[in-house]
Structure formats: structure tokens, C-alpha cells
PDB file of N, CA and C in Angstrom:
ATOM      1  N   UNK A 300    -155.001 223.133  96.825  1.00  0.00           N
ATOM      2  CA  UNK A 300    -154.583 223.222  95.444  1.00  0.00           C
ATOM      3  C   UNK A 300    -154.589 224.695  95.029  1.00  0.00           C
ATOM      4  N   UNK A 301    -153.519 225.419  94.659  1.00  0.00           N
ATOM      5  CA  UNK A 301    -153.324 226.148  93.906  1.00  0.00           C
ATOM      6  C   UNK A 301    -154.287 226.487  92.853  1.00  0.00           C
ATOM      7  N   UNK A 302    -155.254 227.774  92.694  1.00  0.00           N
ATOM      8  CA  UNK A 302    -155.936 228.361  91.058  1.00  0.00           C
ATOM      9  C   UNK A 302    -154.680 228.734  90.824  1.00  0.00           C
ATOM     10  N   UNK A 303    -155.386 228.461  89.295  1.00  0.00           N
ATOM     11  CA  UNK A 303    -154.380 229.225  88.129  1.00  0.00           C
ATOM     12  C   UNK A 303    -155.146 230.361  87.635  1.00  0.00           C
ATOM     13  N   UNK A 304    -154.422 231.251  86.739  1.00  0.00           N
ATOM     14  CA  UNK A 304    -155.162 232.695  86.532  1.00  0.00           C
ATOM     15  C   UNK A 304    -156.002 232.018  85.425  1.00  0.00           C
ATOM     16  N   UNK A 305    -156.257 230.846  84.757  1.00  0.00           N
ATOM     17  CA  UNK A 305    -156.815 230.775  83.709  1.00  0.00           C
ATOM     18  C   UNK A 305    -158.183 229.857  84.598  1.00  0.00           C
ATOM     19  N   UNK A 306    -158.303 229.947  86.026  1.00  0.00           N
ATOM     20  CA  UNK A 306    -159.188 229.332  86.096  1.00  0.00           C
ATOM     21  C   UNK A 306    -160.219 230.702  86.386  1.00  0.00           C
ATOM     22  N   UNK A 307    -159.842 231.780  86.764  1.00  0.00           N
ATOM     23  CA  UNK A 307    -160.321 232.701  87.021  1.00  0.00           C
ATOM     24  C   UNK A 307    -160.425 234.219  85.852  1.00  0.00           C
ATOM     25  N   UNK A 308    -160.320 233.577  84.367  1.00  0.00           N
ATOM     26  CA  UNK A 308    -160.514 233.730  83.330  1.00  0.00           C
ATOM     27  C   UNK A 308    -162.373 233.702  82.783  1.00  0.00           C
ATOM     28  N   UNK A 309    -162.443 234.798  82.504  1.00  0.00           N
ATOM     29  CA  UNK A 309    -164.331 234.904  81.983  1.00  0.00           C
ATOM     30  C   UNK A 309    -164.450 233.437  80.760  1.00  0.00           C
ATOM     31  N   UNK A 310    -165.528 232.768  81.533  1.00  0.00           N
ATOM     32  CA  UNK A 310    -165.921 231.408  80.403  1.00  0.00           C
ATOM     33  C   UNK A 310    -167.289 232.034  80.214  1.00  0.00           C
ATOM     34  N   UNK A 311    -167.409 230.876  79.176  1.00  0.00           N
ATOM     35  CA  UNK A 311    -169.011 231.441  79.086  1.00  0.00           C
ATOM     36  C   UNK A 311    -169.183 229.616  79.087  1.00  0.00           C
ATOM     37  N   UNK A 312    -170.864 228.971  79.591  1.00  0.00           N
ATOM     38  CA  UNK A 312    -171.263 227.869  79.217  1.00  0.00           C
ATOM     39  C   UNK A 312    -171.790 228.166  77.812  1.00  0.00           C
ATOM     40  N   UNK A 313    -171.820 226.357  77.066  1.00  0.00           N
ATOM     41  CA  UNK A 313    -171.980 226.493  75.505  1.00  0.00           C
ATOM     42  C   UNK A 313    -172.656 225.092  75.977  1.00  0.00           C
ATOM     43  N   UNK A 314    -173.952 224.697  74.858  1.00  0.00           N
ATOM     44  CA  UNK A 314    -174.457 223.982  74.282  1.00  0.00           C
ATOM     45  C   UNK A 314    -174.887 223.467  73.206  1.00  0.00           C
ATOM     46  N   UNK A 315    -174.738 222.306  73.046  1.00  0.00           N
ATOM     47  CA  UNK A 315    -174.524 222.046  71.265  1.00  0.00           C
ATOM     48  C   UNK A 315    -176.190 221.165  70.892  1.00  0.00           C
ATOM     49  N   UNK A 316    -176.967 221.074  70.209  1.00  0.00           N
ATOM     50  CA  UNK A 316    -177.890 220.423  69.721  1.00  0.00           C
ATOM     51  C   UNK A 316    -178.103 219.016  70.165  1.00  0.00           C
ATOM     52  N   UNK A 317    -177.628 218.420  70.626  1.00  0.00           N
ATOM     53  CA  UNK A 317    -177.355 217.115  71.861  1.00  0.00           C
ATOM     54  C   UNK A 317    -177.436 217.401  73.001  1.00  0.00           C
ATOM     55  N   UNK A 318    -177.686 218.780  73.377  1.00  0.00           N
ATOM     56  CA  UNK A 318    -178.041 219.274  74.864  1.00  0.00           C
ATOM     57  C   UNK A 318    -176.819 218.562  75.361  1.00  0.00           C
ATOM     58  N   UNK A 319    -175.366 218.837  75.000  1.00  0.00           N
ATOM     59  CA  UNK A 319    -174.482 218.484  75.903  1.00  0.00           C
ATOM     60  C   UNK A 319    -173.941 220.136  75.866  1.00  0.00           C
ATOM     61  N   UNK A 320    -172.968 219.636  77.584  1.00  0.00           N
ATOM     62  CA  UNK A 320    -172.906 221.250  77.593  1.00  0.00           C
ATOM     63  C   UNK A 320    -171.055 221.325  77.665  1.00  0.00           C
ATOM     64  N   UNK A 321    -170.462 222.607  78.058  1.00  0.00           N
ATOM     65  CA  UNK A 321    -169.092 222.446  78.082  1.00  0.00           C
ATOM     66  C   UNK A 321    -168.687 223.991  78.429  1.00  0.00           C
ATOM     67  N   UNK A 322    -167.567 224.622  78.673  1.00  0.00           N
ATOM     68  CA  UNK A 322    -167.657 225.589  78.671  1.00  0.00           C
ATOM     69  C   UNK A 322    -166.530 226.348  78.060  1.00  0.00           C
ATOM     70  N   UNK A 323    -166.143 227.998  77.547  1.00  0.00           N
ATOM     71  CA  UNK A 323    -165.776 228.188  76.205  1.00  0.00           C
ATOM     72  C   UNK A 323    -165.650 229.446  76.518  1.00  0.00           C
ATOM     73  N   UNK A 324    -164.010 229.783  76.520  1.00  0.00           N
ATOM     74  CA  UNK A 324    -163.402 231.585  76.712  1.00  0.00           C
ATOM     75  C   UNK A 324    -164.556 232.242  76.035  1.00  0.00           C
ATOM     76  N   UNK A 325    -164.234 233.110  77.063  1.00  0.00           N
ATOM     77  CA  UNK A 325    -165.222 234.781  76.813  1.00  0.00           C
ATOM     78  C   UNK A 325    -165.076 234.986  75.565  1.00  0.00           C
ATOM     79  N   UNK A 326    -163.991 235.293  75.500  1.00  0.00           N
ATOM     80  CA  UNK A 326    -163.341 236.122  74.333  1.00  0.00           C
ATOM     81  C   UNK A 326    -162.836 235.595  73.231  1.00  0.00           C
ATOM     82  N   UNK A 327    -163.205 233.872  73.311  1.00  0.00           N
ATOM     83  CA  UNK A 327    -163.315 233.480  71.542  1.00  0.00           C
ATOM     84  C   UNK A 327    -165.274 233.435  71.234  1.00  0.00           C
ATOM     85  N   UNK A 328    -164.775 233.968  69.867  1.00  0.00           N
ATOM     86  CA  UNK A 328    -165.598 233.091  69.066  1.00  0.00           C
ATOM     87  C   UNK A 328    -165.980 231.426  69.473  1.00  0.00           C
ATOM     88  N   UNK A 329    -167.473 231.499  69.479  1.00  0.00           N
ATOM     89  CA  UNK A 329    -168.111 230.278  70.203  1.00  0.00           C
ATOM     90  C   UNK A 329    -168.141 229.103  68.669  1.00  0.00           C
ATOM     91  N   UNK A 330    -167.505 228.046  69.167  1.00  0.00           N
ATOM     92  CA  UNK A 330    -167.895 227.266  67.632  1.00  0.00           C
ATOM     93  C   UNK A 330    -169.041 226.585  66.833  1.00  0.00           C
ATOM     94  N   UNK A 331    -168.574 226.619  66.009  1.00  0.00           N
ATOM     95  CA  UNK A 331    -169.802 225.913  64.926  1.00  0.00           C
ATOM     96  C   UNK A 331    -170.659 224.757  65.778  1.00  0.00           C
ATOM     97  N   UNK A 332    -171.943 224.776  65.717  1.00  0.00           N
ATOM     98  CA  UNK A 332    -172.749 223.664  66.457  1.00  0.00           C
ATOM     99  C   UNK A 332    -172.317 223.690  67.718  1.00  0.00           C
ATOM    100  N   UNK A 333    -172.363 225.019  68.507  1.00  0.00           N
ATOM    101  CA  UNK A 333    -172.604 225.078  70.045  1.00  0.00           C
ATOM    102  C   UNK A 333    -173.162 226.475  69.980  1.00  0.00           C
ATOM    103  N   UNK A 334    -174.168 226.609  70.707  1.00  0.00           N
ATOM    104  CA  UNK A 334    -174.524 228.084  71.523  1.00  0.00           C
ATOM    105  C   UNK A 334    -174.122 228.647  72.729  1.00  0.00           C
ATOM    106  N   UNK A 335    -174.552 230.118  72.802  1.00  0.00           N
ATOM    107  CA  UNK A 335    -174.469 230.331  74.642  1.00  0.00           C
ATOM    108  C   UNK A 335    -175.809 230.059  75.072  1.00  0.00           C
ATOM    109  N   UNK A 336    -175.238 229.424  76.572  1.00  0.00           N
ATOM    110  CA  UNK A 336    -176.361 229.160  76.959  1.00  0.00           C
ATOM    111  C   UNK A 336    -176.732 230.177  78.219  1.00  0.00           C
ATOM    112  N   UNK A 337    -176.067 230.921  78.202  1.00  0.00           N
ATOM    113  CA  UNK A 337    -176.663 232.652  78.854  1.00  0.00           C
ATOM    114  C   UNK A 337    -176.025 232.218  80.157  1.00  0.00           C
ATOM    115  N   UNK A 338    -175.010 231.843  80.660  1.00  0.00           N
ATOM    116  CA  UNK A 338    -174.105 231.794  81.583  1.00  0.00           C
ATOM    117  C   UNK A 338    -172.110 231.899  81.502  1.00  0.00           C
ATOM    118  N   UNK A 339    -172.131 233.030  81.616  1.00  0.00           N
ATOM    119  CA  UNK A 339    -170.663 233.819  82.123  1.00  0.00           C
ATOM    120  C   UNK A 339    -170.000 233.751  83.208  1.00  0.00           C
ATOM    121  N   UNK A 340    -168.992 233.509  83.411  1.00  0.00           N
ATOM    122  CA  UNK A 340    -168.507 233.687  85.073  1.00  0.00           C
ATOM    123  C   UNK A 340    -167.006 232.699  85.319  1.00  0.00           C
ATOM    124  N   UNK A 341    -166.531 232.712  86.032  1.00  0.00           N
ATOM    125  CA  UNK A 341    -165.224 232.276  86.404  1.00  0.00           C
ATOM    126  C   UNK A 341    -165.576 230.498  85.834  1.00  0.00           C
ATOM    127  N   UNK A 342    -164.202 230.026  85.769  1.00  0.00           N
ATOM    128  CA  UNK A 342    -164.131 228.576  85.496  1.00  0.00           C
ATOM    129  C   UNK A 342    -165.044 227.737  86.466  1.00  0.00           C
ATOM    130  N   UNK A 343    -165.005 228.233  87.766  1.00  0.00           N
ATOM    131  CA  UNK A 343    -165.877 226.950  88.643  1.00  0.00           C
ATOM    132  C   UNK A 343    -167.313 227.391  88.556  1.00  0.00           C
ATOM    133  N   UNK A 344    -167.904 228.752  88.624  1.00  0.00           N
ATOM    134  CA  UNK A 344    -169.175 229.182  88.186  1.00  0.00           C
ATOM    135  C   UNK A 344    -169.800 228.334  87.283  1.00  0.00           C
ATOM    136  N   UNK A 345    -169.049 228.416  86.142  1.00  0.00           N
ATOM    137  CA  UNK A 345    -169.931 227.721  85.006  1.00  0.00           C
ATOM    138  C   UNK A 345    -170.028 226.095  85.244  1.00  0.00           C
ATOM    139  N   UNK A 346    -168.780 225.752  85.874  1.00  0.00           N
ATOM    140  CA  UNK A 346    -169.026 224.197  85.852  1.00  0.00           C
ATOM    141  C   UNK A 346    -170.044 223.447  86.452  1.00  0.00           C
ATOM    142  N   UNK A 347    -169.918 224.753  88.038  1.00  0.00           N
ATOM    143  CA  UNK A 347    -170.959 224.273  88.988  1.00  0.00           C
ATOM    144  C   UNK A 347    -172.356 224.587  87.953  1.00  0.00           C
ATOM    145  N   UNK A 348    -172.789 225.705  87.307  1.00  0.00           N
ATOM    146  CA  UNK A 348    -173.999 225.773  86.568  1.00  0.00           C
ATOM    147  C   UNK A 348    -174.647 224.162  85.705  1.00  0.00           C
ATOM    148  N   UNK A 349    -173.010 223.670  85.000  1.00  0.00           N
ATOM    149  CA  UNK A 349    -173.424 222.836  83.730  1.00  0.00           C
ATOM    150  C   UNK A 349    -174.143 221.635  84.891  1.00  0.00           C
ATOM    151  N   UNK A 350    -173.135 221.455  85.999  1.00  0.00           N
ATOM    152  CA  UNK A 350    -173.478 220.167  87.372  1.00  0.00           C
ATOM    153  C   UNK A 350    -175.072 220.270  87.738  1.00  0.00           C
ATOM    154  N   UNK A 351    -175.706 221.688  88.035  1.00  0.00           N
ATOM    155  CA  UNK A 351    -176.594 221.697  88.134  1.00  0.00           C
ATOM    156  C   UNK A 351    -178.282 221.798  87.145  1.00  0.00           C
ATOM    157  N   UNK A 352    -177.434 221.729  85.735  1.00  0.00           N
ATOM    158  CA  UNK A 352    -178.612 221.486  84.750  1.00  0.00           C
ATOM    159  C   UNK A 352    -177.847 220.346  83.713  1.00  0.00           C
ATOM    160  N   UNK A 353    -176.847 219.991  83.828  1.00  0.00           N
ATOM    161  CA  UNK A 353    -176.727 218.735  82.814  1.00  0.00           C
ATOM    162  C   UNK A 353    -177.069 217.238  84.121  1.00  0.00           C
ATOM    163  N   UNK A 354    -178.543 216.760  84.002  1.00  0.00           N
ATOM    164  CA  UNK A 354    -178.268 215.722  84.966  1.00  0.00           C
ATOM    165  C   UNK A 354    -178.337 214.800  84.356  1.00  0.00           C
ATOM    166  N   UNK A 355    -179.116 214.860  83.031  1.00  0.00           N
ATOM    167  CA  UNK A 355    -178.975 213.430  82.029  1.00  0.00           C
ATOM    168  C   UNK A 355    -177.451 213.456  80.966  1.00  0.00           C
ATOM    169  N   UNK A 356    -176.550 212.635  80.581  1.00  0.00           N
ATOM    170  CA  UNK A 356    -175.526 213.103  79.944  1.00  0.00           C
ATOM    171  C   UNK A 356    -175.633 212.398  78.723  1.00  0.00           C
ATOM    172  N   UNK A 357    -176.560 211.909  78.553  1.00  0.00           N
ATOM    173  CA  UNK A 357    -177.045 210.760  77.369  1.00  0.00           C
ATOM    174  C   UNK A 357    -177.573 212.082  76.398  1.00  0.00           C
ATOM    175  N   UNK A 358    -176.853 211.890  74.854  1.00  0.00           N
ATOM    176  CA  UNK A 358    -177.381 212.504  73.747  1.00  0.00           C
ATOM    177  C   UNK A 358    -178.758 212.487  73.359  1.00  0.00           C
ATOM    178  N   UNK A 359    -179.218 213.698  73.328  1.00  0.00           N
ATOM    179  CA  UNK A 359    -180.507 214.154  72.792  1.00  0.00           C
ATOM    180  C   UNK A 359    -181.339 212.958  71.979  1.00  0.00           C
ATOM    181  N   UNK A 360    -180.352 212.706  71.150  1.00  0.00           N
ATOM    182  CA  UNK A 360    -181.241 211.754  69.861  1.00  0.00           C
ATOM    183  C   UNK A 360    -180.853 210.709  70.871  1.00  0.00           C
ATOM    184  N   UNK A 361    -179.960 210.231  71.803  1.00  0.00           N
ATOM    185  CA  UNK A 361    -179.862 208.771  72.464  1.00  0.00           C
ATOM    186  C   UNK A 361    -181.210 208.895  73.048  1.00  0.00           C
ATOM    187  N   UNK A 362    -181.509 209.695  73.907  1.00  0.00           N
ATOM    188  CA  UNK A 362    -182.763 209.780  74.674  1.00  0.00           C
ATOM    189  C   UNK A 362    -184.159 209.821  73.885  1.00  0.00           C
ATOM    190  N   UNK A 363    -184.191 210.162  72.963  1.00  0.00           N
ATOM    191  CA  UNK A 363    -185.560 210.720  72.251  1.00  0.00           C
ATOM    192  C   UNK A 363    -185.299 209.185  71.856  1.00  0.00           C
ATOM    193  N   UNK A 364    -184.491 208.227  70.800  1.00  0.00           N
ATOM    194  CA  UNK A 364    -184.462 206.794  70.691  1.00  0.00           C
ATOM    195  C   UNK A 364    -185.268 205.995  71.832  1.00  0.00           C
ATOM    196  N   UNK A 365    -184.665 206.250  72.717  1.00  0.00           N
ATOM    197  CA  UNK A 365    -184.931 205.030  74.037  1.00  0.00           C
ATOM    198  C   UNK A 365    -186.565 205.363  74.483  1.00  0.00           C
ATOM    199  N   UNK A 366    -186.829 206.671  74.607  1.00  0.00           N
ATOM    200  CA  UNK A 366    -188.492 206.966  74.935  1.00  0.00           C
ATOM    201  C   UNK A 366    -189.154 206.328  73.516  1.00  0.00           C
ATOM    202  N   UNK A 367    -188.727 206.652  72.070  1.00  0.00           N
ATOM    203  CA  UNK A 367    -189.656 206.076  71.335  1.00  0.00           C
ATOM    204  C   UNK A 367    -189.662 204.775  71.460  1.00  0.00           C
ATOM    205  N   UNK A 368    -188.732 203.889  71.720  1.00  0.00           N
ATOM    206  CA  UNK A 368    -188.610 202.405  71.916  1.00  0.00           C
ATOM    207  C   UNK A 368    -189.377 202.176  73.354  1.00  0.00           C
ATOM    208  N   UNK A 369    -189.414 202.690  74.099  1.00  0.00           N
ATOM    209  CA  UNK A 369    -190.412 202.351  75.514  1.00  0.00           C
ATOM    210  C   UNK A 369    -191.634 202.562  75.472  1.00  0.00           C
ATOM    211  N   UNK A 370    -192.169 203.577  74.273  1.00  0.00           N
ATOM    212  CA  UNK A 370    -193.626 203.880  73.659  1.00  0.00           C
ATOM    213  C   UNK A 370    -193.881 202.771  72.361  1.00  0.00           C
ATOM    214  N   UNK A 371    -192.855 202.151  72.301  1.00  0.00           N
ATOM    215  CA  UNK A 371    -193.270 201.434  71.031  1.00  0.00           C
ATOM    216  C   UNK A 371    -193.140 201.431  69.916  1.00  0.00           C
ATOM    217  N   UNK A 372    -192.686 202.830  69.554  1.00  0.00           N
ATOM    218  CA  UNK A 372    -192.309 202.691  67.707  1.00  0.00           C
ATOM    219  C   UNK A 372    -191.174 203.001  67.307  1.00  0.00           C
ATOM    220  N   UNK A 373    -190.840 203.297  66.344  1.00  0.00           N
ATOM    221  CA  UNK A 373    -189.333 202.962  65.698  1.00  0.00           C
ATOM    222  C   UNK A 373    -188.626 204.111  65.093  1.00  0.00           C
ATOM    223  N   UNK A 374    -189.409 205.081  65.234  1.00  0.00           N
ATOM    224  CA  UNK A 374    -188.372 206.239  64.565  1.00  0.00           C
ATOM    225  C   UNK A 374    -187.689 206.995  66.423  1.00  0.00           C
ATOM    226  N   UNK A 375    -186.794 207.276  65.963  1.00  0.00           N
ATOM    227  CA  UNK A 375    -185.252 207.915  66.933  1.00  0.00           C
ATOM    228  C   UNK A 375    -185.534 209.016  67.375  1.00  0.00           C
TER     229      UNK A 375
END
């Protein structure tokens, strides 16, 4: 398969408050309700990064829910 020049374009990884991750041109402005998460580098760099630290893909509050329900009480 053929790269394209936009795969070899500076990304940066971004994470949003749900600890989900994604990744997001250098050179925009990062959006509202996502951060950097201190990784730069070509399109497959970052993906391989998100592969190797996103292993749960279940939302923050999904997860913090399901542990309080396996401990027993009721707030999320």
C-alpha cells in the first residue's frame, strides 16, 4: 500500500477527559475537551503509541460506574 504525504504529516496524540485518545495535526489548534498527551510523530508513531496505552476503550465514567457497582454502591 502506498503512504500518502499526509500520513507522514507531524500529529500530535490528544486525550479528552474519558481517557479516550485520537490523534490531531501538529499545526492545528488542539480542540476544546482534548489535551496533548506529550506524543508527536508521524501518523503511524502516534497510532502505534495510542495501541500501546489505550488498552481499556470503555469511558472513564463507564469504568469508574462498573467498579462502583462491583464494590457495591451507587454513585458512577
Amino acid at each position: 500500500m502506498e503512504q500518502s504525504s499526509a500520513d507522514e504529516e507531524p500529529y500530535k496524540v490528544v486525550v479528552n477527559d474519558e481517557e479516550q485518545f485520537s490523534i490531531w495535526p501538529a499545526w492545528k489548534s488542539i480542540p476544546l475537551g482534548w489535551r496533548d498527551a506529550g506524543v508527536t510523530g508521524n501518523k503511524a508513531k502516534c497510532l502505534q503509541h495510542i495501541e500501546e496505552v489505550w488498552t481499556d476503550m470503555r469511558p472513564l465514567s463507564l469504568r469508574k460506574a462498573m467498579r462502583s457497582a462491583e464494590e457495591g454502591g451507587s454513585d458512577p
